[in-house]
Amino acid sequence: MAAEVKPAADADATSQDVVMKKRYLAIGLLAASMTTFGQRNDSAYVKRKISTTDIQALFSYYTQDGEHSAVTGGRGTEDLQVYSTSLELDHQKDSIRSFHMMTGLDIISSASTDNIDFEMSSASKTDFRAYLKAGIGRKLPGSGFTAGINGSFSFESDYWSLGPGAHISHSNSDQTREWTLAAQVYFDDLRWFDHGKHEELIYPAEMRHKEWFDAYRRTSYNLSFSLYQVINRRMSVGFYPGVAYQSGLLSTPFHRVYFIDETGRVENLPRSRFKVPVRIQLNTFIGSRWILRTYYRYYWDDFGITAHTLSAESPIKLSRIVTLIPFVRVYRQTAADHFKPYGLHEVDQEYYTSDYDLSQLESYKTGLGIRYAPHSGKGNTIFKEAEIRYAFYKRSDDLTANMISLFLNWEK
Amino acid sequence: MGNLHKCFLLFLLVAVVAACQPVRPYQRVYLNDHEMQHGQHGAQSFEESVQTYREGATGGGGSKTSGGCGCN
């Protein structure tokens, strides 16, 4: 069947309709353009910089016990409790400038510290440590570089510290690689601080007949590098080498050491120490809910200590806002050259310690954390997350410790 | 043997970095996850400070190596 052909009159009417519609559309657009206007200088719009502040609070309780207190020559109770609180603020003023501050207070109750004066019948001595660290950072626009400086202050009754530092970092354009170089120096004073001033080094009560050391300062230089590299969409690796050099009084003035002839002296360690830690970390997503965070650290220093650390955390996302975090860490170190247990030091040794922190030891730590991250809130304040974490720590010399922490995070 | 061990670790690191794949911003869902971030997370930082007091080795991975406290 042949297609129908419209009469010529009907075709003309259709084309006229189209032309009229186009004219009406043009008139309408012209009218609209005459009544619209751009942004006026007197509009209610106010230009504001978008700044954010991240607030983190950490509350921790730590308790330990052991039988190798360095205060009593490597033998005696190491019973100790620490109540720790800290507050950390990260303020991003704009896309370029940032400010960081951290402050905290630790309350320390230690039976071994009480034994400096051999007041065995008294309650455990209570001490405290307070600290403050602040820093600023600035992105250098267009270069990928960020630079910053910081300063820290820390004091407890037998230790003062001032610490300036600086860092520079670079991130590539697609943020798959970032490196950071940081330098930190600590100027420490080991004199007992009382009544608003530095007093003197505190030796064990029965050893105060002479000045064992003519130095009371300790200086520590730390240089650390970090390299973060994205491997693929689910995996990233980090490489963290560092070096540190310490000089000055490195022993603890109130630690006792006993010799084979049953005499006692104040702990004496070399006046310098060089340390090299290197850590490699690998984080990867396995499936859609399971993450594996692992790291290995190798450590060496010229005290004779070589150490290996292996850690694994395995966060499991139970839901969008709840994560379970089991973890385990194992550690092994060789003894420092100058370490010997109670009563085994030779009389003619130049350096000597019975501090079991420097002995040959293995340790393991295991525990569980639960993280709740609703990212909810009212107005400008968002509650980001809460995490509670318990860890059990045990050393091969039978020192055991339990620690529990509560972490809270907001953003404003 | 110790030097061989270190050379192997260095080779492994170079091989891993060389095998990297490009990742575009819209493909970073897993990488941007909180649990995937490197360094110490929240409650973990207190445990790190405890370990600097109770062990001879310190440092590596963001924490300070020495100084500022009566630790090792």
Short mmCIF file of C-alpha atoms in Angstrom, two decimals:
data_model
loop_
_atom_site.label_atom_id
_atom_site.label_comp_id
_atom_site.label_asym_id
_atom_site.label_seq_id
_atom_site.Cartn_x
_atom_site.Cartn_y
_atom_site.Cartn_z
CA MET A 1 0.00 0.00 0.00
CA ALA A 2 1.44 3.35 -0.91
CA ALA A 3 2.17 5.91 1.89
CA GLU A 4 -0.34 8.62 2.28
CA VAL A 5 0.68 12.05 0.99
CA LYS A 6 -0.56 15.08 2.81
CA PRO A 7 -2.29 17.76 0.76
CA ALA A 8 -0.16 20.87 0.16
CA ALA A 9 -2.46 23.09 2.26
CA ASP A 10 -2.02 20.91 5.37
CA ALA A 11 1.81 20.96 5.00
CA ASP A 12 1.86 24.77 4.86
CA ALA A 13 -0.25 24.97 8.07
CA THR A 14 2.15 22.70 9.95
CA SER A 15 5.23 24.69 8.99
CA GLN A 16 3.50 27.95 10.03
CA ASP A 17 2.77 26.44 13.47
CA VAL A 18 6.43 25.60 13.95
CA VAL A 19 7.52 29.10 12.99
CA MET A 20 5.04 30.65 15.43
CA LYS A 21 6.24 28.41 18.25
CA LYS A 22 9.80 29.46 17.61
CA ARG A 23 8.78 33.13 17.67
CA TYR A 24 6.97 32.74 20.98
CA LEU A 25 9.99 30.96 22.46
CA ALA A 26 12.35 33.71 21.29
CA ILE A 27 10.12 36.43 22.70
CA GLY A 28 9.87 34.61 26.00
CA LEU A 29 13.66 34.21 26.30
CA LEU A 30 14.21 37.87 25.42
CA ALA A 31 11.76 38.95 28.10
CA ALA A 32 13.44 36.72 30.67
CA SER A 33 16.92 38.06 29.86
CA MET A 34 15.72 41.62 30.48
CA THR A 35 14.43 40.81 33.96
CA THR A 36 17.31 38.69 35.29
CA PHE A 37 20.46 40.21 36.84
CA GLY A 38 23.84 39.10 38.14
CA GLN A 39 25.25 39.22 41.67
CA ARG A 40 25.00 42.64 43.21
CA ASN A 41 27.53 44.04 45.59
CA ASP A 42 24.86 44.66 48.21
CA SER A 43 23.52 41.06 48.22
CA ALA A 44 23.09 39.12 51.49
CA TYR A 45 25.74 36.58 50.46
CA VAL A 46 28.80 36.60 52.73
CA LYS A 47 32.02 34.91 51.73
CA ARG A 48 33.30 32.63 54.52
CA LYS A 49 36.32 30.39 54.88
CA ILE A 50 35.36 26.81 55.68
CA SER A 51 37.38 25.71 58.71
CA THR A 52 37.12 22.46 60.63
CA THR A 53 38.34 21.40 64.04
CA ASP A 54 38.91 17.78 64.93
CA ILE A 55 38.76 17.08 68.69
CA GLN A 56 40.10 13.86 70.18
CA ALA A 57 39.96 12.83 73.84
CA LEU A 58 41.73 9.76 75.21
CA PHE A 59 41.28 8.24 78.67
CA SER A 60 43.47 5.32 79.65
CA TYR A 61 44.14 3.16 82.68
CA TYR A 62 47.28 1.06 82.99
CA THR A 63 48.29 -1.38 85.70
CA GLN A 64 51.34 -3.61 85.86
CA ASP A 65 53.21 -5.85 88.26
CA GLY A 66 56.52 -7.64 88.18
CA GLU A 67 59.45 -8.61 90.36
CA HIS A 68 62.49 -6.93 88.79
CA SER A 69 62.36 -3.30 89.80
CA ALA A 70 65.41 -1.32 88.67
CA VAL A 71 65.00 0.99 91.67
CA THR A 72 65.97 -1.90 93.96
CA GLY A 73 68.70 -3.35 91.74
CA GLY A 74 66.64 -5.67 89.51
CA ARG A 75 64.76 -7.33 92.33
CA GLY A 76 61.50 -6.13 93.92
CA THR A 77 57.98 -5.11 93.12
CA GLU A 78 57.17 -3.24 89.90
CA ASP A 79 53.59 -2.57 90.95
CA LEU A 80 52.42 0.55 89.11
CA GLN A 81 49.19 2.22 88.00
CA VAL A 82 48.80 5.06 85.54
CA TYR A 83 45.69 7.13 84.92
CA SER A 84 46.14 9.02 81.68
CA THR A 85 44.04 11.67 79.99
CA SER A 86 44.86 13.60 76.84
CA LEU A 87 43.17 16.05 74.53
CA GLU A 88 44.17 16.65 70.92
CA LEU A 89 42.95 19.39 68.56
CA ASP A 90 43.53 19.55 64.81
CA HIS A 91 42.29 22.81 63.34
CA GLN A 92 42.22 23.23 59.58
CA LYS A 93 41.87 26.98 59.19
CA ASP A 94 41.47 26.83 55.42
CA SER A 95 42.80 24.78 52.54
CA ILE A 96 46.37 25.89 53.32
CA ARG A 97 46.89 26.46 57.04
CA SER A 98 46.51 24.05 59.94
CA PHE A 99 47.14 24.07 63.67
CA HIS A 100 47.72 21.12 65.97
CA MET A 101 47.75 20.93 69.76
CA MET A 102 47.99 18.07 72.22
CA THR A 103 47.97 18.21 75.99
CA GLY A 104 47.71 15.57 78.68
CA LEU A 105 48.11 14.58 82.29
CA ASP A 106 49.29 11.24 83.65
CA ILE A 107 48.82 10.32 87.34
CA ILE A 108 51.36 7.65 88.30
CA SER A 109 51.23 5.52 91.43
CA SER A 110 54.38 3.45 91.78
CA ALA A 111 55.53 1.18 94.60
CA SER A 112 59.05 0.97 93.16
CA THR A 113 59.51 4.76 93.01
CA ASP A 114 58.52 4.83 96.66
CA ASN A 115 61.52 2.58 97.32
CA ILE A 116 63.99 5.32 96.44
CA ASP A 117 63.90 6.13 100.14
CA PHE A 118 63.10 2.58 101.24
CA GLU A 119 59.90 3.69 102.93
CA MET A 120 58.49 0.18 102.63
CA SER A 121 55.58 0.76 104.96
CA SER A 122 54.24 3.82 103.16
CA ALA A 123 51.66 3.89 100.39
CA SER A 124 52.90 3.88 96.84
CA LYS A 125 54.32 7.19 95.79
CA THR A 126 52.09 9.26 93.54
CA ASP A 127 53.67 11.28 90.80
CA PHE A 128 52.30 13.05 87.78
CA ARG A 129 53.43 13.95 84.28
CA ALA A 130 52.00 16.84 82.29
CA TYR A 131 52.76 17.66 78.67
CA LEU A 132 51.83 20.07 75.92
CA LYS A 133 52.68 19.98 72.24
CA ALA A 134 51.63 22.52 69.61
CA GLY A 135 52.46 23.00 65.96
CA ILE A 136 51.45 24.75 62.76
CA GLY A 137 51.48 23.54 59.18
CA ARG A 138 51.15 25.24 55.82
CA LYS A 139 50.59 23.86 52.34
CA LEU A 140 52.64 25.47 49.61
CA PRO A 141 50.04 25.97 46.86
CA GLY A 142 50.62 24.22 43.58
CA SER A 143 53.72 22.35 44.74
CA GLY A 144 52.32 19.45 46.76
CA PHE A 145 54.60 20.37 49.66
CA THR A 146 53.50 20.94 53.25
CA ALA A 147 55.83 22.30 55.92
CA GLY A 148 55.40 22.75 59.64
CA ILE A 149 57.05 23.48 62.95
CA ASN A 150 56.18 22.39 66.47
CA GLY A 151 57.25 22.69 70.08
CA SER A 152 56.67 20.48 73.10
CA PHE A 153 56.98 20.75 76.85
CA SER A 154 56.79 17.94 79.36
CA PHE A 155 57.47 17.72 83.08
CA GLU A 156 57.27 15.33 85.96
CA SER A 157 58.96 15.48 89.32
CA ASP A 158 62.22 13.97 88.04
CA TYR A 159 62.16 15.00 84.39
CA TRP A 160 61.77 18.20 82.41
CA SER A 161 61.78 18.36 78.65
CA LEU A 162 61.61 20.99 75.93
CA GLY A 163 61.34 19.86 72.34
CA PRO A 164 61.33 21.90 69.11
CA GLY A 165 60.73 20.18 65.79
CA ALA A 166 60.00 20.66 62.10
CA HIS A 167 58.71 18.60 59.23
CA ILE A 168 58.22 18.74 55.49
CA SER A 169 56.09 16.45 53.38
CA HIS A 170 55.15 16.00 49.75
CA SER A 171 52.21 14.34 48.09
CA ASN A 172 51.98 13.62 44.36
CA SER A 173 49.09 14.95 42.30
CA ASP A 174 46.93 11.81 42.54
CA GLN A 175 47.83 11.25 46.22
CA THR A 176 49.15 7.76 45.66
CA ARG A 177 52.55 8.57 47.15
CA GLU A 178 53.48 10.75 50.09
CA TRP A 179 56.76 11.20 51.91
CA THR A 180 57.55 13.07 55.12
CA LEU A 181 60.84 14.09 56.70
CA ALA A 182 60.67 15.13 60.36
CA ALA A 183 63.29 16.33 62.80
CA GLN A 184 62.73 16.58 66.55
CA VAL A 185 65.14 17.57 69.33
CA TYR A 186 64.54 17.14 73.06
CA PHE A 187 66.43 19.07 75.73
CA ASP A 188 65.87 17.23 79.00
CA ASP A 189 66.74 17.99 82.62
CA LEU A 190 66.80 15.04 85.05
CA ARG A 191 66.99 17.01 88.29
CA TRP A 192 64.23 16.65 90.82
CA PHE A 193 61.75 19.52 90.50
CA ASP A 194 60.27 20.75 93.74
CA HIS A 195 58.91 24.00 95.16
CA GLY A 196 58.95 25.65 91.75
CA LYS A 197 62.59 25.07 90.88
CA HIS A 198 65.09 22.44 89.85
CA GLU A 199 66.79 20.95 92.88
CA GLU A 200 69.37 18.26 92.26
CA LEU A 201 69.66 14.72 91.00
CA ILE A 202 67.92 12.31 93.35
CA TYR A 203 70.00 9.29 94.26
CA PRO A 204 68.86 6.32 96.39
CA ALA A 205 68.66 7.33 100.06
CA GLU A 206 71.71 5.35 101.22
CA MET A 207 73.86 6.54 98.27
CA ARG A 208 73.60 10.31 98.75
CA HIS A 209 77.01 10.67 100.34
CA LYS A 210 78.57 11.63 96.99
CA GLU A 211 77.70 13.22 93.66
CA TRP A 212 77.69 10.29 91.27
CA PHE A 213 77.24 12.44 88.14
CA ASP A 214 78.42 15.92 87.19
CA ALA A 215 75.89 16.10 84.34
CA TYR A 216 72.13 16.36 84.68
CA ARG A 217 71.06 17.12 81.11
CA ARG A 218 70.13 14.78 78.27
CA THR A 219 69.79 15.79 74.63
CA SER A 220 68.04 13.65 72.01
CA TYR A 221 68.11 14.21 68.26
CA ASN A 222 65.50 12.37 66.19
CA LEU A 223 65.32 12.24 62.41
CA SER A 224 62.52 10.19 60.84
CA PHE A 225 61.38 9.57 57.30
CA SER A 226 58.12 8.06 56.10
CA LEU A 227 57.05 6.90 52.67
CA TYR A 228 53.42 6.03 51.98
CA GLN A 229 52.63 4.30 48.69
CA VAL A 230 49.34 3.09 47.27
CA ILE A 231 49.77 -0.34 45.69
CA ASN A 232 46.26 -0.79 44.30
CA ARG A 233 42.67 0.06 45.21
CA ARG A 234 42.80 -2.19 48.28
CA MET A 235 46.39 -2.08 49.46
CA SER A 236 48.94 0.44 50.69
CA VAL A 237 52.43 0.13 52.11
CA GLY A 238 54.48 2.39 54.37
CA PHE A 239 58.21 2.52 54.99
CA TYR A 240 59.45 4.30 58.14
CA PRO A 241 63.19 4.47 58.79
CA GLY A 242 64.68 6.71 61.43
CA VAL A 243 67.80 7.55 63.36
CA ALA A 244 68.24 8.95 66.83
CA TYR A 245 71.24 10.11 68.83
CA GLN A 246 71.26 10.79 72.53
CA SER A 247 73.96 12.39 74.64
CA GLY A 248 74.34 13.38 78.25
CA LEU A 249 73.11 11.55 81.34
CA LEU A 250 71.38 8.43 79.95
CA SER A 251 71.14 6.43 83.18
CA THR A 252 68.45 6.96 85.81
CA PRO A 253 69.95 8.51 88.98
CA PHE A 254 67.73 6.58 91.42
CA HIS A 255 68.30 3.12 89.93
CA ARG A 256 70.47 0.82 92.07
CA VAL A 257 72.99 -1.76 90.85
CA TYR A 258 74.50 -4.49 93.06
CA PHE A 259 77.82 -6.23 92.43
CA ILE A 260 79.24 -9.66 93.17
CA ASP A 261 80.96 -8.27 96.26
CA GLU A 262 77.50 -7.18 97.54
CA THR A 263 78.31 -3.49 97.25
CA GLY A 264 75.86 -1.15 95.56
CA ARG A 265 76.18 1.81 93.24
CA VAL A 266 74.00 4.11 91.16
CA GLU A 267 73.26 2.85 87.64
CA ASN A 268 75.84 4.10 85.14
CA LEU A 269 75.40 3.97 81.35
CA PRO A 270 77.47 5.41 78.47
CA ARG A 271 77.03 9.12 77.76
CA SER A 272 75.85 8.58 74.18
CA ARG A 273 73.50 6.25 72.35
CA PHE A 274 72.79 5.80 68.66
CA LYS A 275 69.53 4.15 67.56
CA VAL A 276 68.18 2.98 64.22
CA PRO A 277 64.57 1.78 63.94
CA VAL A 278 63.10 0.71 60.59
CA ARG A 279 59.45 -0.20 60.15
CA ILE A 280 57.49 -1.56 57.21
CA GLN A 281 53.69 -1.49 57.32
CA LEU A 282 51.18 -3.10 54.98
CA ASN A 283 47.44 -2.38 55.10
CA THR A 284 45.03 -4.23 52.89
CA PHE A 285 41.33 -4.87 52.46
CA ILE A 286 40.39 -8.54 52.24
CA GLY A 287 36.88 -8.81 50.88
CA SER A 288 34.52 -5.96 51.63
CA ARG A 289 34.47 -6.05 55.45
CA TRP A 290 37.83 -7.35 56.62
CA ILE A 291 41.02 -5.31 56.84
CA LEU A 292 44.49 -6.52 57.74
CA ARG A 293 47.02 -4.08 59.20
CA THR A 294 50.48 -5.52 59.74
CA TYR A 295 53.90 -4.16 60.43
CA TYR A 296 57.40 -5.40 61.06
CA ARG A 297 60.00 -3.28 62.86
CA TYR A 298 63.73 -3.88 63.09
CA TYR A 299 65.70 -1.98 65.72
CA TRP A 300 69.40 -1.65 66.43
CA ASP A 301 71.39 0.52 68.83
CA ASP A 302 74.98 0.76 70.01
CA PHE A 303 74.02 -0.37 73.52
CA GLY A 304 73.93 -3.86 72.00
CA ILE A 305 70.16 -4.14 71.68
CA THR A 306 68.74 -5.68 68.53
CA ALA A 307 64.97 -6.07 68.42
CA HIS A 308 62.27 -7.45 66.16
CA THR A 309 58.60 -6.53 66.36
CA LEU A 310 55.72 -8.10 64.49
CA SER A 311 52.20 -6.76 64.83
CA ALA A 312 48.89 -7.64 63.21
CA GLU A 313 45.51 -5.98 63.59
CA SER A 314 42.45 -7.32 61.86
CA PRO A 315 39.50 -4.88 61.89
CA ILE A 316 36.21 -6.52 60.96
CA LYS A 317 33.34 -4.26 59.92
CA LEU A 318 30.24 -5.73 61.53
CA SER A 319 28.15 -2.93 60.04
CA ARG A 320 28.60 0.50 58.54
CA ILE A 321 29.27 2.03 61.97
CA VAL A 322 30.55 -0.80 64.18
CA THR A 323 34.01 -2.36 63.79
CA LEU A 324 35.63 -5.11 65.85
CA ILE A 325 39.44 -4.89 66.11
CA PRO A 326 41.35 -7.90 67.43
CA PHE A 327 45.14 -7.52 67.53
CA VAL A 328 48.34 -9.27 68.51
CA ARG A 329 51.93 -8.10 68.79
CA VAL A 330 55.09 -10.08 69.49
CA TYR A 331 58.47 -8.61 70.35
CA ARG A 332 61.97 -9.91 70.97
CA GLN A 333 65.14 -8.06 71.97
CA THR A 334 68.70 -8.96 72.87
CA ALA A 335 70.22 -7.64 76.08
CA ALA A 336 72.18 -4.41 76.30
CA ASP A 337 75.93 -4.99 76.71
CA HIS A 338 75.95 -3.49 80.21
CA PHE A 339 72.99 -5.40 81.63
CA LYS A 340 73.31 -8.08 84.30
CA PRO A 341 70.77 -9.34 86.84
CA TYR A 342 70.89 -8.57 90.56
CA GLY A 343 74.32 -9.06 92.18
CA LEU A 344 76.16 -10.30 89.08
CA HIS A 345 78.05 -7.21 87.96
CA GLU A 346 81.83 -7.29 88.12
CA VAL A 347 83.36 -4.64 90.36
CA ASP A 348 85.68 -3.30 87.64
CA GLN A 349 82.91 -2.68 85.07
CA GLU A 350 82.78 0.88 83.77
CA TYR A 351 79.05 0.77 82.87
CA TYR A 352 76.34 -1.28 84.56
CA THR A 353 72.57 -1.58 84.79
CA SER A 354 70.04 -4.04 86.19
CA ASP A 355 67.08 -2.43 84.45
CA TYR A 356 65.14 -5.33 82.94
CA ASP A 357 63.77 -3.02 80.21
CA LEU A 358 67.28 -3.42 78.74
CA SER A 359 67.57 -7.18 79.30
CA GLN A 360 67.09 -10.00 76.82
CA LEU A 361 63.35 -10.45 76.67
CA GLU A 362 60.34 -11.48 74.64
CA SER A 363 56.92 -10.00 75.03
CA TYR A 364 53.52 -10.38 73.55
CA LYS A 365 50.47 -8.15 73.58
CA THR A 366 46.97 -9.10 72.59
CA GLY A 367 43.56 -7.58 72.94
CA LEU A 368 40.36 -6.35 71.40
CA GLY A 369 38.94 -3.00 70.40
CA ILE A 370 35.42 -1.99 69.46
CA ARG A 371 34.86 1.11 67.38
CA TYR A 372 31.52 2.86 66.98
CA ALA A 373 31.54 5.55 64.27
CA PRO A 374 28.08 7.05 63.66
CA HIS A 375 29.32 10.36 62.19
CA SER A 376 26.17 12.04 63.44
CA GLY A 377 25.38 15.27 65.21
CA LYS A 378 23.45 18.50 65.45
CA GLY A 379 24.38 21.81 63.95
CA ASN A 380 28.10 22.26 63.41
CA THR A 381 29.24 19.51 65.79
CA ILE A 382 29.57 15.96 64.51
CA PHE A 383 30.28 13.03 66.82
CA LYS A 384 32.62 10.97 64.68
CA GLU A 385 33.57 7.96 66.72
CA ALA A 386 34.08 6.24 70.06
CA GLU A 387 36.49 3.38 70.57
CA ILE A 388 37.16 1.24 73.61
CA ARG A 389 40.25 -0.92 73.56
CA TYR A 390 41.67 -3.48 76.00
CA ALA A 391 45.17 -4.96 75.84
CA PHE A 392 47.02 -7.57 77.89
CA TYR A 393 50.83 -7.37 77.88
CA LYS A 394 53.26 -9.96 79.18
CA ARG A 395 57.05 -10.03 79.25
CA SER A 396 59.24 -13.12 79.54
CA ASP A 397 60.52 -11.93 82.95
CA ASP A 398 56.93 -12.30 84.23
CA LEU A 399 56.03 -8.62 84.14
CA THR A 400 52.35 -8.43 83.23
CA ALA A 401 50.21 -5.43 82.42
CA ASN A 402 46.63 -4.61 81.58
CA MET A 403 45.54 -1.44 79.86
CA ILE A 404 42.18 -0.11 78.80
CA SER A 405 41.52 3.02 76.77
CA LEU A 406 38.49 5.04 75.74
CA PHE A 407 38.85 7.25 72.69
CA LEU A 408 36.30 9.91 71.64
CA ASN A 409 36.37 12.00 68.47
CA TRP A 410 34.30 15.00 67.37
CA GLU A 411 34.47 17.37 64.47
CA LYS A 412 33.31 20.98 64.59
CA MET B 1 73.42 -13.54 56.76
CA GLY B 2 72.19 -10.33 58.34
CA ASN B 3 73.22 -8.30 55.27
CA LEU B 4 71.46 -10.78 53.00
CA HIS B 5 68.34 -10.40 55.08
CA LYS B 6 68.43 -6.62 54.76
CA CYS B 7 69.08 -6.78 51.01
CA PHE B 8 66.10 -9.07 50.58
CA LEU B 9 63.83 -6.70 52.48
CA LEU B 10 65.04 -3.74 50.42
CA PHE B 11 64.48 -5.69 47.18
CA LEU B 12 60.99 -6.64 48.36
CA LEU B 13 60.16 -3.01 49.08
CA VAL B 14 61.40 -1.84 45.69
CA ALA B 15 59.47 -4.62 43.93
CA VAL B 16 56.27 -3.76 45.76
CA VAL B 17 56.57 -0.04 44.98
CA ALA B 18 57.38 -0.78 41.33
CA ALA B 19 54.23 -2.93 41.02
CA CYS B 20 51.93 -0.06 41.94
CA GLN B 21 48.74 0.55 39.96
CA PRO B 22 47.27 3.98 39.34
CA VAL B 23 44.19 4.71 41.46
CA ARG B 24 41.80 7.47 40.50
CA PRO B 25 40.04 9.56 43.18
CA TYR B 26 36.69 7.85 42.66
CA GLN B 27 38.38 4.46 43.17
CA ARG B 28 39.67 5.29 46.68
CA VAL B 29 36.70 3.97 48.66
CA TYR B 30 38.78 1.28 50.36
CA LEU B 31 41.96 3.33 50.68
CA ASN B 32 40.14 6.22 52.38
CA ASP B 33 38.59 3.94 54.98
CA HIS B 34 39.52 4.88 58.55
CA GLU B 35 40.93 1.43 59.30
CA MET B 36 43.25 1.63 56.30
CA GLN B 37 45.10 4.70 57.54
CA HIS B 38 48.71 4.22 58.56
CA GLY B 39 50.12 5.20 61.92
CA GLN B 40 48.53 4.94 65.33
CA HIS B 41 44.77 5.09 65.63
CA GLY B 42 43.14 6.81 68.58
CA ALA B 43 43.25 4.43 71.51
CA GLN B 44 46.35 2.69 70.17
CA SER B 45 48.64 5.66 70.89
CA PHE B 46 48.64 5.02 74.66
CA GLU B 47 49.86 1.45 74.14
CA GLU B 48 52.68 2.75 71.97
CA SER B 49 53.89 5.02 74.78
CA VAL B 50 53.74 2.13 77.27
CA GLN B 51 55.97 0.07 75.00
CA THR B 52 58.62 2.83 74.92
CA TYR B 53 58.88 2.52 78.71
CA ARG B 54 58.83 -1.26 79.00
CA GLU B 55 61.11 -2.22 76.08
CA GLY B 56 64.56 -1.20 74.91
CA ALA B 57 63.51 -0.54 71.31
CA THR B 58 61.70 2.65 70.40
CA GLY B 59 60.62 4.55 67.33
CA GLY B 60 59.65 3.70 63.79
CA GLY B 61 56.30 4.52 62.25
CA GLY B 62 55.50 7.96 63.57
CA SER B 63 56.30 7.67 67.26
CA LYS B 64 59.36 9.44 68.58
CA THR B 65 62.48 7.42 68.95
CA SER B 66 63.95 8.94 72.08
CA GLY B 67 63.83 11.82 74.52
CA GLY B 68 61.10 13.85 76.13
CA CYS B 69 60.40 11.35 78.88
CA GLY B 70 62.07 9.08 81.39
CA CYS B 71 61.64 6.21 78.95
CA ASN B 72 64.14 4.16 76.96
#
